[in-house]
Amino acid sequence: QVQLVESGGGLVQAGDSLRLSCVASGRTFSNYAMGWFRQAPGKEREVVARIRGSGSTTYYAAYVKGRFTISRDNAKNTVYLQMTSLQPEDTAVYYCAVLRFYTNSVVDYWGQGTQVTVSS
């Protein structure tokens, strides 16, 4: 069993930056890939970024590539999502997740989510 707790969401203006954090407990953190997902009102949940357990490889969805950066600190059991140049369309609940495999977005565990709201 893994517990995930996200933080760092909030209300920002277009063009601002925000960093989300997700602290994991319950398993050896470096053994598993992690991902960030988001869900906007009325839309399906979508993947934002993924990172291998070692942190050596990352993947980004096209709609955030170049603006968002996923990283992890295995000593702190924490994965981060640095978001820059935020736009109103980035408004969503952001979730971190433990992935079954790095190469896909099958999720074994979800966090509770943190709201990000970007005003124009």
CSV table of N, CA and C in Angstrom, one decimal:
chain,number,residue,atom,x,y,z
A,1,GLN,N,0.8,-1.2,0.0
A,1,GLN,CA,0.0,0.0,0.0
A,1,GLN,C,0.9,1.2,0.0
A,2,VAL,N,0.5,2.2,-0.8
A,2,VAL,CA,1.2,3.5,-0.9
A,2,VAL,C,0.3,4.7,-0.6
A,3,GLN,N,0.7,5.6,0.2
A,3,GLN,CA,0.0,6.8,0.4
A,3,GLN,C,0.7,8.0,-0.3
A,4,LEU,N,-0.1,8.8,-1.0
A,4,LEU,CA,0.5,9.9,-1.7
A,4,LEU,C,-0.3,11.2,-1.3
A,5,VAL,N,0.5,12.2,-1.0
A,5,VAL,CA,-0.1,13.5,-0.5
A,5,VAL,C,0.5,14.6,-1.4
A,6,GLU,N,-0.4,15.2,-2.2
A,6,GLU,CA,0.1,16.4,-3.0
A,6,GLU,C,-0.1,17.7,-2.3
A,7,SER,N,0.7,18.7,-2.7
A,7,SER,CA,0.6,20.0,-2.2
A,7,SER,C,1.1,21.0,-3.2
A,8,GLY,N,0.8,22.3,-3.0
A,8,GLY,CA,1.4,23.3,-3.8
A,8,GLY,C,0.4,23.9,-4.8
A,9,GLY,N,-0.8,23.4,-4.9
A,9,GLY,CA,-1.7,24.0,-5.8
A,9,GLY,C,-2.2,25.4,-5.3
A,10,GLY,N,-2.9,26.1,-6.1
A,10,GLY,CA,-3.4,27.4,-5.8
A,10,GLY,C,-4.0,28.2,-6.9
A,11,LEU,N,-4.2,29.5,-6.7
A,11,LEU,CA,-4.7,30.4,-7.7
A,11,LEU,C,-3.6,31.3,-8.2
A,12,VAL,N,-3.3,31.3,-9.5
A,12,VAL,CA,-2.3,32.1,-10.0
A,12,VAL,C,-2.8,32.8,-11.3
A,13,GLN,N,-2.1,33.7,-11.8
A,13,GLN,CA,-2.4,34.4,-13.0
A,13,GLN,C,-1.7,33.8,-14.2
A,14,ALA,N,-2.3,34.0,-15.4
A,14,ALA,CA,-1.6,33.5,-16.6
A,14,ALA,C,-0.2,34.0,-16.7
A,15,GLY,N,0.7,33.1,-17.0
A,15,GLY,CA,2.1,33.5,-17.1
A,15,GLY,C,2.9,33.2,-15.9
A,16,ASP,N,2.2,32.9,-14.8
A,16,ASP,CA,2.9,32.6,-13.5
A,16,ASP,C,3.4,31.2,-13.5
A,17,SER,N,4.2,30.9,-12.4
A,17,SER,CA,4.7,29.6,-12.2
A,17,SER,C,4.2,29.0,-10.9
A,18,LEU,N,4.3,27.7,-10.8
A,18,LEU,CA,3.8,27.0,-9.6
A,18,LEU,C,4.6,25.7,-9.5
A,19,ARG,N,4.9,25.2,-8.3
A,19,ARG,CA,5.5,23.9,-8.1
A,19,ARG,C,4.6,23.1,-7.3
A,20,LEU,N,4.3,21.9,-7.8
A,20,LEU,CA,3.5,20.9,-7.0
A,20,LEU,C,4.5,19.9,-6.4
A,21,SER,N,4.2,19.4,-5.3
A,21,SER,CA,5.0,18.3,-4.6
A,21,SER,C,4.0,17.2,-4.3
A,22,CYS,N,4.6,16.0,-4.2
A,22,CYS,CA,3.9,14.8,-3.9
A,22,CYS,C,4.8,13.9,-3.0
A,23,VAL,N,4.4,13.7,-1.8
A,23,VAL,CA,5.2,12.9,-0.9
A,23,VAL,C,4.6,11.5,-0.8
A,24,ALA,N,5.4,10.5,-0.9
A,24,ALA,CA,4.9,9.1,-0.9
A,24,ALA,C,5.4,8.4,0.3
A,25,SER,N,4.6,7.5,0.8
A,25,SER,CA,5.0,6.6,1.9
A,25,SER,C,4.5,5.2,1.7
A,26,GLY,N,5.1,4.2,2.3
A,26,GLY,CA,4.6,2.9,2.3
A,26,GLY,C,5.4,1.9,1.5
A,27,ARG,N,6.2,2.3,0.6
A,27,ARG,CA,7.1,1.4,-0.2
A,27,ARG,C,8.4,2.1,-0.5
A,28,THR,N,9.3,1.3,-1.1
A,28,THR,CA,10.6,1.9,-1.5
A,28,THR,C,10.4,2.8,-2.7
A,29,PHE,N,10.5,4.1,-2.5
A,29,PHE,CA,10.1,5.0,-3.5
A,29,PHE,C,10.8,4.9,-4.8
A,30,SER,N,12.1,4.7,-4.7
A,30,SER,CA,12.9,4.7,-5.9
A,30,SER,C,12.6,3.4,-6.8
A,31,ASN,N,11.8,2.5,-6.3
A,31,ASN,CA,11.6,1.3,-7.1
A,31,ASN,C,10.5,1.5,-8.2
A,32,TYR,N,9.7,2.6,-8.1
A,32,TYR,CA,8.6,2.7,-9.0
A,32,TYR,C,8.5,4.1,-9.7
A,33,ALA,N,8.0,4.0,-10.9
A,33,ALA,CA,7.8,5.2,-11.7
A,33,ALA,C,6.6,6.0,-11.2
A,34,MET,N,6.7,7.3,-11.4
A,34,MET,CA,5.7,8.2,-10.9
A,34,MET,C,5.1,9.0,-12.1
A,35,GLY,N,3.9,9.5,-11.9
A,35,GLY,CA,3.3,10.3,-12.9
A,35,GLY,C,2.5,11.4,-12.3
A,36,TRP,N,2.3,12.5,-13.1
A,36,TRP,CA,1.4,13.6,-12.8
A,36,TRP,C,0.3,13.5,-13.8
A,37,PHE,N,-1.0,13.6,-13.4
A,37,PHE,CA,-2.1,13.7,-14.2
A,37,PHE,C,-2.9,14.9,-13.8
A,38,ARG,N,-3.9,15.3,-14.7
A,38,ARG,CA,-4.8,16.4,-14.4
A,38,ARG,C,-6.2,16.1,-14.9
A,39,GLN,N,-7.2,16.7,-14.3
A,39,GLN,CA,-8.5,16.6,-14.7
A,39,GLN,C,-9.2,17.9,-14.6
A,40,ALA,N,-9.6,18.4,-15.7
A,40,ALA,CA,-10.4,19.7,-15.8
A,40,ALA,C,-11.9,19.4,-15.7
A,41,PRO,N,-12.7,20.4,-15.2
A,41,PRO,CA,-14.1,20.1,-15.1
A,41,PRO,C,-14.7,19.7,-16.4
A,42,GLY,N,-15.5,18.6,-16.4
A,42,GLY,CA,-16.1,18.1,-17.6
A,42,GLY,C,-15.2,17.3,-18.5
A,43,LYS,N,-14.0,17.1,-18.2
A,43,LYS,CA,-13.1,16.4,-19.1
A,43,LYS,C,-12.5,15.2,-18.4
A,44,GLU,N,-12.0,14.3,-19.2
A,44,GLU,CA,-11.4,13.1,-18.7
A,44,GLU,C,-10.0,13.4,-18.1
A,45,ARG,N,-9.6,12.6,-17.2
A,45,ARG,CA,-8.3,12.7,-16.6
A,45,ARG,C,-7.2,12.4,-17.6
A,46,GLU,N,-6.2,13.2,-17.7
A,46,GLU,CA,-5.1,13.0,-18.7
A,46,GLU,C,-3.7,13.0,-18.1
A,47,VAL,N,-2.8,12.3,-18.7
A,47,VAL,CA,-1.5,12.3,-18.2
A,47,VAL,C,-0.8,13.6,-18.6
A,48,VAL,N,0.0,14.1,-17.7
A,48,VAL,CA,0.8,15.3,-17.9
A,48,VAL,C,2.3,14.9,-18.0
A,49,ALA,N,2.8,14.1,-17.2
A,49,ALA,CA,4.3,13.8,-17.2
A,49,ALA,C,4.5,12.5,-16.5
A,50,ARG,N,5.6,11.8,-16.8
A,50,ARG,CA,6.0,10.5,-16.1
A,50,ARG,C,7.5,10.6,-15.9
A,51,ILE,N,7.9,9.9,-14.9
A,51,ILE,CA,9.4,9.8,-14.6
A,51,ILE,C,9.7,8.4,-14.1
A,52,ARG,N,10.9,7.9,-14.5
A,52,ARG,CA,11.3,6.6,-14.0
A,52,ARG,C,11.7,6.7,-12.5
A,53,GLY,N,11.8,5.5,-11.9
A,53,GLY,CA,12.2,5.4,-10.5
A,53,GLY,C,13.5,6.1,-10.2
A,54,SER,N,14.4,5.9,-11.2
A,54,SER,CA,15.8,6.5,-11.0
A,54,SER,C,15.8,7.9,-11.3
A,55,GLY,N,14.8,8.4,-12.0
A,55,GLY,CA,14.7,9.8,-12.4
A,55,GLY,C,15.5,10.1,-13.7
A,56,SER,N,16.0,9.0,-14.3
A,56,SER,CA,16.9,9.2,-15.5
A,56,SER,C,16.1,9.5,-16.7
A,57,THR,N,14.8,9.2,-16.8
A,57,THR,CA,14.1,9.4,-18.0
A,57,THR,C,12.7,10.0,-17.7
A,58,THR,N,12.3,10.9,-18.5
A,58,THR,CA,11.0,11.6,-18.3
A,58,THR,C,10.2,11.6,-19.6
A,59,TYR,N,8.9,11.7,-19.5
A,59,TYR,CA,8.0,11.9,-20.6
A,59,TYR,C,7.0,13.0,-20.3
A,60,TYR,N,6.7,13.8,-21.4
A,60,TYR,CA,5.8,14.9,-21.2
A,60,TYR,C,4.7,14.8,-22.3
A,61,ALA,N,3.5,15.1,-21.9
A,61,ALA,CA,2.4,15.3,-22.9
A,61,ALA,C,2.7,16.5,-23.7
A,62,ALA,N,2.3,16.5,-25.0
A,62,ALA,CA,2.6,17.6,-25.9
A,62,ALA,C,2.1,18.9,-25.4
A,63,TYR,N,1.0,19.0,-24.7
A,63,TYR,CA,0.4,20.2,-24.3
A,63,TYR,C,1.1,20.9,-23.1
A,64,VAL,N,2.1,20.2,-22.5
A,64,VAL,CA,2.9,20.8,-21.4
A,64,VAL,C,4.4,20.8,-21.7
A,65,LYS,N,4.8,20.1,-22.8
A,65,LYS,CA,6.2,20.0,-23.1
A,65,LYS,C,6.9,21.4,-23.3
A,66,GLY,N,8.0,21.6,-22.6
A,66,GLY,CA,8.7,22.9,-22.7
A,66,GLY,C,8.2,23.9,-21.6
A,67,ARG,N,7.1,23.6,-20.9
A,67,ARG,CA,6.6,24.5,-19.9
A,67,ARG,C,6.7,23.8,-18.5
A,68,PHE,N,6.5,22.5,-18.4
A,68,PHE,CA,6.4,21.8,-17.2
A,68,PHE,C,7.7,20.9,-17.1
A,69,THR,N,8.1,20.7,-15.8
A,69,THR,CA,9.3,19.8,-15.6
A,69,THR,C,8.9,18.9,-14.4
A,70,ILE,N,9.0,17.6,-14.6
A,70,ILE,CA,8.9,16.6,-13.6
A,70,ILE,C,10.2,16.2,-13.0
A,71,SER,N,10.3,16.0,-11.7
A,71,SER,CA,11.6,15.6,-11.1
A,71,SER,C,11.3,14.9,-9.8
A,72,ARG,N,12.3,14.3,-9.3
A,72,ARG,CA,12.0,13.5,-8.0
A,72,ARG,C,13.3,13.6,-7.2
A,73,ASP,N,13.1,13.5,-5.9
A,73,ASP,CA,14.1,13.4,-4.9
A,73,ASP,C,13.8,12.1,-4.1
A,74,ASN,N,14.5,11.0,-4.4
A,74,ASN,CA,14.3,9.8,-3.8
A,74,ASN,C,14.6,9.7,-2.3
A,75,ALA,N,15.6,10.6,-1.9
A,75,ALA,CA,15.9,10.6,-0.5
A,75,ALA,C,14.8,11.2,0.3
A,76,LYS,N,13.9,12.0,-0.3
A,76,LYS,CA,12.8,12.7,0.3
A,76,LYS,C,11.5,12.0,0.0
A,77,ASN,N,11.5,10.9,-0.8
A,77,ASN,CA,10.3,10.3,-1.2
A,77,ASN,C,9.3,11.3,-1.9
A,78,THR,N,9.8,12.1,-2.7
A,78,THR,CA,9.0,13.2,-3.2
A,78,THR,C,9.2,13.4,-4.7
A,79,VAL,N,8.1,13.6,-5.4
A,79,VAL,CA,8.1,13.9,-6.8
A,79,VAL,C,7.5,15.3,-7.0
A,80,TYR,N,8.1,16.1,-7.9
A,80,TYR,CA,7.7,17.5,-8.2
A,80,TYR,C,7.2,17.7,-9.6
A,81,LEU,N,6.4,18.7,-9.7
A,81,LEU,CA,6.0,19.2,-11.0
A,81,LEU,C,6.1,20.7,-11.0
A,82,GLN,N,7.2,21.1,-11.7
A,82,GLN,CA,7.4,22.6,-11.9
A,82,GLN,C,6.7,23.0,-13.1
A,83,MET,N,5.8,24.0,-12.9
A,83,MET,CA,4.9,24.5,-14.0
A,83,MET,C,5.2,25.9,-14.2
A,84,THR,N,5.6,26.3,-15.5
A,84,THR,CA,5.8,27.6,-15.8
A,84,THR,C,4.9,28.1,-17.0
A,85,SER,N,4.9,29.4,-17.2
A,85,SER,CA,4.0,29.9,-18.3
A,85,SER,C,2.6,29.3,-18.2
A,86,LEU,N,2.0,29.3,-17.1
A,86,LEU,CA,0.7,28.7,-16.9
A,86,LEU,C,-0.3,29.5,-17.7
A,87,GLN,N,-1.3,28.8,-18.2
A,87,GLN,CA,-2.4,29.3,-19.0
A,87,GLN,C,-3.7,28.9,-18.4
A,88,PRO,N,-4.8,29.6,-18.7
A,88,PRO,CA,-6.1,29.2,-18.1
A,88,PRO,C,-6.5,27.8,-18.5
A,89,GLU,N,-6.1,27.3,-19.6
A,89,GLU,CA,-6.4,25.9,-20.0
A,89,GLU,C,-5.6,24.9,-19.1
A,90,ASP,N,-4.7,25.3,-18.3
A,90,ASP,CA,-4.0,24.4,-17.4
A,90,ASP,C,-4.8,24.2,-16.1
A,91,THR,N,-5.9,25.0,-15.9
A,91,THR,CA,-6.7,24.9,-14.8
A,91,THR,C,-7.3,23.4,-14.6
A,92,ALA,N,-7.1,22.8,-13.5
A,92,ALA,CA,-7.5,21.4,-13.3
A,92,ALA,C,-7.1,21.0,-11.9
A,93,VAL,N,-7.6,19.8,-11.5
A,93,VAL,CA,-7.1,19.2,-10.3
A,93,VAL,C,-5.9,18.3,-10.8
A,94,TYR,N,-4.8,18.5,-10.1
A,94,TYR,CA,-3.6,17.7,-10.5
A,94,TYR,C,-3.4,16.6,-9.5
A,95,TYR,N,-3.1,15.4,-10.0
A,95,TYR,CA,-2.9,14.2,-9.2
A,95,TYR,C,-1.6,13.6,-9.5
A,96,CYS,N,-0.9,13.2,-8.4
A,96,CYS,CA,0.3,12.3,-8.6
A,96,CYS,C,-0.2,10.9,-8.5
A,97,ALA,N,0.7,10.0,-9.0
A,97,ALA,CA,0.3,8.6,-9.1
A,97,ALA,C,1.5,7.7,-9.2
A,98,VAL,N,1.4,6.5,-8.6
A,98,VAL,CA,2.4,5.5,-8.7
A,98,VAL,C,2.0,4.7,-10.0
A,99,LEU,N,2.9,4.6,-10.9
A,99,LEU,CA,2.7,3.9,-12.2
A,99,LEU,C,3.1,2.4,-12.1
A,100,ARG,N,2.4,1.6,-12.8
A,100,ARG,CA,2.7,0.2,-12.8
A,100,ARG,C,4.0,0.0,-13.6
A,101,PHE,N,4.1,0.7,-14.7
A,101,PHE,CA,5.3,0.7,-15.6
A,101,PHE,C,5.6,2.2,-16.0
A,102,TYR,N,6.8,2.5,-16.2
A,102,TYR,CA,7.1,3.8,-16.7
A,102,TYR,C,6.6,4.0,-18.1
A,103,THR,N,6.5,3.0,-18.9
A,103,THR,CA,6.2,3.1,-20.4
A,103,THR,C,4.7,3.3,-20.7
A,104,ASN,N,3.9,3.2,-19.7
A,104,ASN,CA,2.5,3.6,-19.9
A,104,ASN,C,1.9,4.3,-18.7
A,105,SER,N,0.6,4.6,-18.8
A,105,SER,CA,0.0,5.4,-17.7
A,105,SER,C,-1.0,4.6,-16.9
A,106,VAL,N,-0.7,3.3,-16.8
A,106,VAL,CA,-1.5,2.5,-15.9
A,106,VAL,C,-1.1,2.8,-14.5
A,107,VAL,N,-2.1,3.1,-13.7
A,107,VAL,CA,-1.9,3.7,-12.3
A,107,VAL,C,-2.2,2.6,-11.3
A,108,ASP,N,-1.3,2.4,-10.3
A,108,ASP,CA,-1.5,1.6,-9.2
A,108,ASP,C,-2.1,2.3,-8.0
A,109,TYR,N,-1.7,3.5,-7.8
A,109,TYR,CA,-2.1,4.3,-6.6
A,109,TYR,C,-2.2,5.8,-7.0
A,110,TRP,N,-3.3,6.4,-6.5
A,110,TRP,CA,-3.6,7.9,-6.8
A,110,TRP,C,-3.4,8.7,-5.5
A,111,GLY,N,-3.0,9.9,-5.7
A,111,GLY,CA,-3.1,10.9,-4.6
A,111,GLY,C,-4.5,11.5,-4.6
A,112,GLN,N,-4.7,12.4,-3.6
A,112,GLN,CA,-6.0,13.0,-3.5
A,112,GLN,C,-6.3,14.1,-4.4
A,113,GLY,N,-5.2,14.7,-5.0
A,113,GLY,CA,-5.3,15.8,-5.9
A,113,GLY,C,-5.1,17.1,-5.2
A,114,THR,N,-4.7,18.1,-6.0
A,114,THR,CA,-4.5,19.5,-5.6
A,114,THR,C,-5.0,20.4,-6.7
A,115,GLN,N,-5.8,21.4,-6.4
A,115,GLN,CA,-6.4,22.3,-7.4
A,115,GLN,C,-5.4,23.3,-7.8
A,116,VAL,N,-5.4,23.5,-9.2
A,116,VAL,CA,-4.6,24.6,-9.8
A,116,VAL,C,-5.6,25.4,-10.6
A,117,THR,N,-5.7,26.7,-10.3
A,117,THR,CA,-6.5,27.6,-11.1
A,117,THR,C,-5.7,28.7,-11.6
A,118,VAL,N,-5.8,28.9,-12.9
A,118,VAL,CA,-5.1,29.9,-13.6
A,118,VAL,C,-6.1,30.9,-14.2
A,119,SER,N,-6.0,32.2,-13.7
A,119,SER,CA,-6.9,33.2,-14.2
A,119,SER,C,-6.2,34.0,-15.3
A,120,SER,N,-7.1,34.5,-16.2
A,120,SER,CA,-6.6,35.2,-17.4
A,120,SER,C,-6.4,36.7,-17.1
